Amino acid sequence: MELNLTKPICFFDLETTGTNLVKDRIVEIAVLKIFPNGNKESKTWLVNPEMEIPEEVIAIHGISNEKIANEPTFKELANQVYDMIKGCDLGGYNSNRFDIPLLAEELLRAGVDFEMKNMLAVDVQTIFHKKEQRTLSAAYQFYCGKNLEDAHSAQADTNATYEVLKSQLDRYDDLTNDIKWLAGFSARRRFADFAGFITYDKKGQEIFAFGKYKGKGVEKVLEEEPGYFGWIQNADFPLYTKKVLTAIKLRKLNNKLS
C-alpha cells in the first residue's frame, strides 16, 4: 500500500555520538523524501561532529572518527538538510523521542529557525510497539519478510522504516492511510517540545513535566516565579525546549498588552 499524502513526508534516521540530546552530535543523517505523486528523493550525509565518537558507539554504527574527520560539520550542512525537509511532514523510527529532538537541536545550534508547529510526525516504532512489541530488524523481518542488512546504517534504517510503514498499512485494516491520523496514532504522550520537558494538560494548556513544578501550568509558573525562566535558559536544556518556553512567555506578554 502506498502512502496517501497531501504533502511530502521525509523519513529520516540519525547516527550520532550518543543519546544525550544536548551534548551529543550527528555523525550521519539519511533522508528519504516521498512526494504525493509517489516520486522519491534521497540523500545521505556524513557529518563531522567536532567531538570524539566513543568506541562503544563506533561499535554500534561503525562510523569511526577517521571516517568523518574530513566531512563537513552540521553547521555547514544545515541549510541543505533544512531545505530538504521544510514544508514536509516527518517519519522515523523512535523519531519522536530521539531523532526529531536531536535534529532540532542541531538545526537551532546552526542558526536555522526550525519549527515543528506545522509538521506532523509519524513514529513507526510506536505503531510497531502498539501492535507487535519488537525492534526495527524484527519489524523488517516480520512485516517485509527481509533481513535488515547494514542495521545501524542511517540509509538502511531509513529505507527499512519507510517499507515497514507501508507494510503496516497493508497488514492492519484499522490503520488509516493518512499522515495526520498516523501521526496521532504513533504519538505517545503529546509534548510541546518533543524532548518531554513541557507537555499539555487536559485543557490543552502547557504544563511542566519535570522538577518542582511538575504538573503546574507554564504560564502561571513564569508569572509567579520569573527567575525560573532564566534558570532554564541558562541550564543544560535542549535549545528547542528553550525556544518553546520563550514562545509561551512572549505569548503571555502579548496577551497582556492586547
Coordinates of C-alpha atoms in Angstrom, one line a residue:
M1 CA 0.0 0.0 0.0
E2 CA 1.4 3.4 -1.0
L3 CA 1.0 6.3 1.4
N4 CA -1.9 8.7 1.0
L5 CA -0.1 12.0 1.1
T6 CA -1.3 15.6 0.8
K7 CA 2.2 16.9 1.1
P8 CA 5.7 15.3 1.1
I9 CA 6.9 13.3 4.0
C10 CA 10.6 12.9 4.9
F11 CA 11.6 9.7 6.6
F12 CA 15.0 10.2 8.2
D13 CA 17.4 8.5 10.6
L14 CA 20.4 9.8 12.5
E15 CA 23.6 8.1 13.6
T16 CA 25.1 10.0 16.5
T17 CA 27.9 10.3 19.0
G18 CA 25.5 9.2 21.8
T19 CA 22.0 9.7 23.2
N20 CA 22.3 12.9 25.1
L21 CA 20.0 15.5 23.3
V22 CA 22.1 18.5 24.5
K23 CA 25.6 17.2 24.3
D24 CA 25.7 14.6 21.5
R25 CA 26.0 15.3 17.8
I26 CA 25.0 13.8 14.5
V27 CA 27.6 11.8 12.5
E28 CA 25.3 10.6 9.7
I29 CA 21.9 11.6 8.5
A30 CA 19.8 10.0 5.8
V31 CA 16.6 11.5 4.4
L32 CA 14.1 9.7 2.1
K33 CA 11.6 12.2 0.8
I34 CA 8.3 10.8 -0.6
F35 CA 6.1 13.1 -2.7
P36 CA 2.3 12.8 -3.0
N37 CA 2.7 11.6 -6.6
G38 CA 4.9 8.7 -5.5
N39 CA 8.2 10.2 -6.6
K40 CA 11.2 9.8 -4.2
E41 CA 14.3 11.8 -3.4
S42 CA 17.0 10.6 -1.0
K43 CA 20.2 12.0 0.4
T44 CA 22.7 10.8 3.0
W45 CA 25.3 13.0 4.6
L46 CA 28.3 12.0 6.8
V47 CA 28.9 14.7 9.4
N48 CA 32.0 15.8 11.3
P49 CA 30.6 16.1 14.9
E50 CA 33.5 18.2 16.1
M51 CA 33.9 15.8 19.0
E52 CA 35.3 12.3 19.6
I53 CA 32.9 9.4 18.9
P54 CA 33.2 7.0 21.8
E55 CA 34.5 3.5 21.0
E56 CA 31.3 1.8 22.3
V57 CA 29.2 3.9 19.9
I58 CA 31.5 3.2 17.0
A59 CA 30.9 -0.5 17.7
I60 CA 27.2 0.1 17.1
H61 CA 27.1 2.1 13.9
G62 CA 30.6 1.5 12.5
I63 CA 31.4 5.2 11.8
S64 CA 34.9 5.9 13.1
N65 CA 36.5 9.2 14.0
E66 CA 38.8 8.7 11.0
K67 CA 35.9 8.2 8.6
I68 CA 34.3 11.6 9.4
A69 CA 37.4 13.6 10.0
N70 CA 37.3 15.4 6.7
E71 CA 33.5 15.6 6.3
P72 CA 31.6 18.9 6.7
T73 CA 30.2 19.9 10.0
F74 CA 26.5 20.0 10.6
K75 CA 26.6 23.8 10.6
E76 CA 27.9 23.6 7.0
L77 CA 25.2 21.2 6.0
A78 CA 22.3 22.6 8.0
N79 CA 20.7 24.7 5.2
Q80 CA 20.9 21.7 2.8
V81 CA 19.2 19.4 5.3
Y82 CA 16.5 22.0 6.2
D83 CA 15.8 22.8 2.5
M84 CA 15.0 19.1 2.0
I85 CA 12.6 18.7 5.0
K86 CA 11.0 22.1 5.2
G87 CA 7.3 22.1 4.2
C88 CA 7.2 18.3 4.8
D89 CA 5.9 16.0 7.5
L90 CA 8.4 13.7 9.2
G91 CA 8.6 10.0 9.7
G92 CA 11.1 7.8 11.5
Y93 CA 11.7 5.0 14.0
N94 CA 11.8 6.2 17.6
S95 CA 11.9 9.6 16.0
N96 CA 9.5 11.4 18.3
R97 CA 11.7 10.7 21.3
F98 CA 15.1 11.0 19.8
D99 CA 15.7 11.8 16.1
I100 CA 13.4 14.9 15.9
P101 CA 14.6 16.5 19.2
L102 CA 18.2 15.9 18.3
L103 CA 17.8 17.2 14.7
A104 CA 16.0 20.3 16.2
E105 CA 19.0 20.9 18.5
E106 CA 21.5 20.7 15.6
L107 CA 19.4 23.0 13.3
L108 CA 18.9 25.6 16.0
R109 CA 22.5 25.4 17.0
A110 CA 23.4 26.1 13.4
G111 CA 21.2 29.2 13.3
V112 CA 18.2 27.6 11.4
D113 CA 14.9 28.6 12.9
F114 CA 13.4 25.1 13.0
E115 CA 9.8 24.8 14.0
M116 CA 7.6 21.7 14.3
K117 CA 4.3 23.6 14.6
N118 CA 3.2 22.9 11.0
M119 CA 4.8 19.5 10.7
L120 CA 3.2 16.2 11.5
A121 CA 5.4 13.4 12.9
V122 CA 4.8 9.6 12.3
D123 CA 6.8 7.4 14.6
V124 CA 6.8 3.9 13.0
Q125 CA 8.3 2.4 16.2
T126 CA 5.3 3.4 18.2
I127 CA 2.9 1.8 15.7
F128 CA 5.0 -1.3 15.8
H129 CA 5.2 -1.4 19.6
K130 CA 1.4 -0.9 19.9
K131 CA 0.9 -3.8 17.5
E132 CA 3.8 -6.2 18.0
Q133 CA 6.4 -5.1 20.5
R134 CA 9.7 -5.7 18.5
T135 CA 12.9 -4.0 17.2
L136 CA 13.4 -2.4 13.8
S137 CA 15.3 -5.5 12.5
A138 CA 12.5 -7.7 13.8
A139 CA 9.9 -5.4 12.3
Y140 CA 11.5 -5.5 8.9
Q141 CA 11.6 -9.3 9.0
F142 CA 8.0 -9.5 10.4
Y143 CA 6.4 -7.1 8.1
C144 CA 8.5 -7.3 4.9
G145 CA 10.0 -10.8 5.2
K146 CA 13.5 -9.5 4.7
N147 CA 16.7 -9.4 6.8
L148 CA 17.9 -5.9 7.6
E149 CA 21.4 -5.7 6.1
D150 CA 23.7 -3.0 7.5
A151 CA 21.5 -2.3 10.5
H152 CA 22.5 1.0 12.2
S153 CA 23.5 2.4 8.8
A154 CA 21.3 5.5 8.6
Q155 CA 20.4 4.9 4.9
A156 CA 19.5 1.2 5.5
D157 CA 17.4 2.1 8.6
T158 CA 15.6 4.9 6.8
N159 CA 14.6 2.8 3.8
A160 CA 13.5 -0.1 6.1
T161 CA 11.4 2.3 8.2
Y162 CA 9.6 3.5 5.0
E163 CA 9.0 -0.1 3.8
V164 CA 7.7 -1.2 7.3
L165 CA 5.1 1.6 7.4
K166 CA 3.8 0.7 4.0
S167 CA 3.6 -3.0 5.1
Q168 CA 1.9 -2.0 8.4
L169 CA -0.8 -0.2 6.3
D170 CA -1.3 -3.4 4.2
R171 CA -1.5 -5.6 7.3
Y172 CA -3.8 -3.7 9.6
D173 CA -7.2 -2.7 8.3
D174 CA -7.7 -0.4 11.3
L175 CA -4.8 1.8 10.4
T176 CA -5.8 4.8 8.3
N177 CA -3.7 5.8 5.3
D178 CA -3.5 9.4 6.3
I179 CA -0.4 11.1 7.7
K180 CA -2.4 13.2 10.3
W181 CA -4.1 10.0 11.6
L182 CA -0.9 8.1 11.7
A183 CA 0.9 10.9 13.5
G184 CA -1.8 10.8 16.1
F185 CA -1.8 7.1 16.4
S186 CA 2.0 6.9 16.7
A187 CA 2.2 9.6 19.3
R188 CA 2.8 8.6 22.9
R189 CA 2.2 11.4 25.3
R190 CA 1.9 14.7 23.5
F191 CA 4.8 17.1 24.3
A192 CA 5.1 20.8 23.4
D193 CA 8.9 20.4 23.0
F194 CA 9.3 16.8 21.8
A195 CA 12.1 16.3 24.4
G196 CA 9.5 15.8 27.1
F197 CA 10.0 18.7 29.4
I198 CA 6.8 20.6 28.6
T199 CA 3.5 18.7 28.0
Y200 CA -0.2 19.6 27.9
D201 CA -3.0 19.2 30.4
K202 CA -6.5 18.0 29.6
K203 CA -7.4 21.6 28.5
G204 CA -4.5 21.8 26.1
Q205 CA -2.5 24.2 28.2
E206 CA 1.2 23.8 28.6
I207 CA 2.5 22.3 31.9
F208 CA 5.9 21.4 33.1
A209 CA 6.6 17.6 33.0
F210 CA 9.6 17.7 35.4
G211 CA 11.1 19.1 38.5
K212 CA 9.5 21.0 41.4
Y213 CA 6.8 22.5 39.1
K214 CA 5.8 19.2 37.5
G215 CA 2.1 19.3 36.6
K216 CA 2.0 23.1 37.0
G217 CA 0.9 25.5 34.2
V218 CA 3.9 27.0 32.5
E219 CA 2.3 30.5 32.2
K220 CA 1.4 30.5 35.8
V221 CA 4.9 29.4 36.9
L222 CA 6.6 32.0 34.7
E223 CA 4.3 34.7 36.1
E224 CA 4.8 33.8 39.8
E225 CA 8.5 32.7 39.5
P226 CA 10.1 34.8 36.8
G227 CA 13.5 33.6 37.7
Y228 CA 12.6 30.0 36.7
F229 CA 12.7 31.1 33.0
G230 CA 16.2 32.4 33.3
W231 CA 17.3 29.3 35.1
I232 CA 16.1 27.1 32.3
Q233 CA 17.6 29.3 29.6
N234 CA 21.0 29.1 31.3
A235 CA 20.9 25.4 32.2
D236 CA 21.6 22.3 30.1
F237 CA 18.2 22.0 28.5
P238 CA 17.6 21.4 24.7
L239 CA 17.5 24.5 22.6
Y240 CA 14.1 23.6 21.2
T241 CA 12.7 23.4 24.8
K242 CA 14.1 26.9 25.4
K243 CA 12.6 28.1 22.2
V244 CA 9.1 26.7 23.1
L245 CA 9.4 28.2 26.6
T246 CA 10.3 31.6 25.1
A247 CA 7.3 31.5 22.8
I248 CA 5.0 30.8 25.7
K249 CA 6.4 33.7 27.7
L250 CA 6.1 36.0 24.7
R251 CA 2.5 34.8 24.1
K252 CA 1.6 35.6 27.7
L253 CA 3.2 39.1 27.4
N254 CA 1.4 39.8 24.1
N255 CA -1.9 38.7 25.6
K256 CA -1.4 41.2 28.5
L257 CA -0.6 44.0 26.0
S258 CA -3.6 43.4 23.7

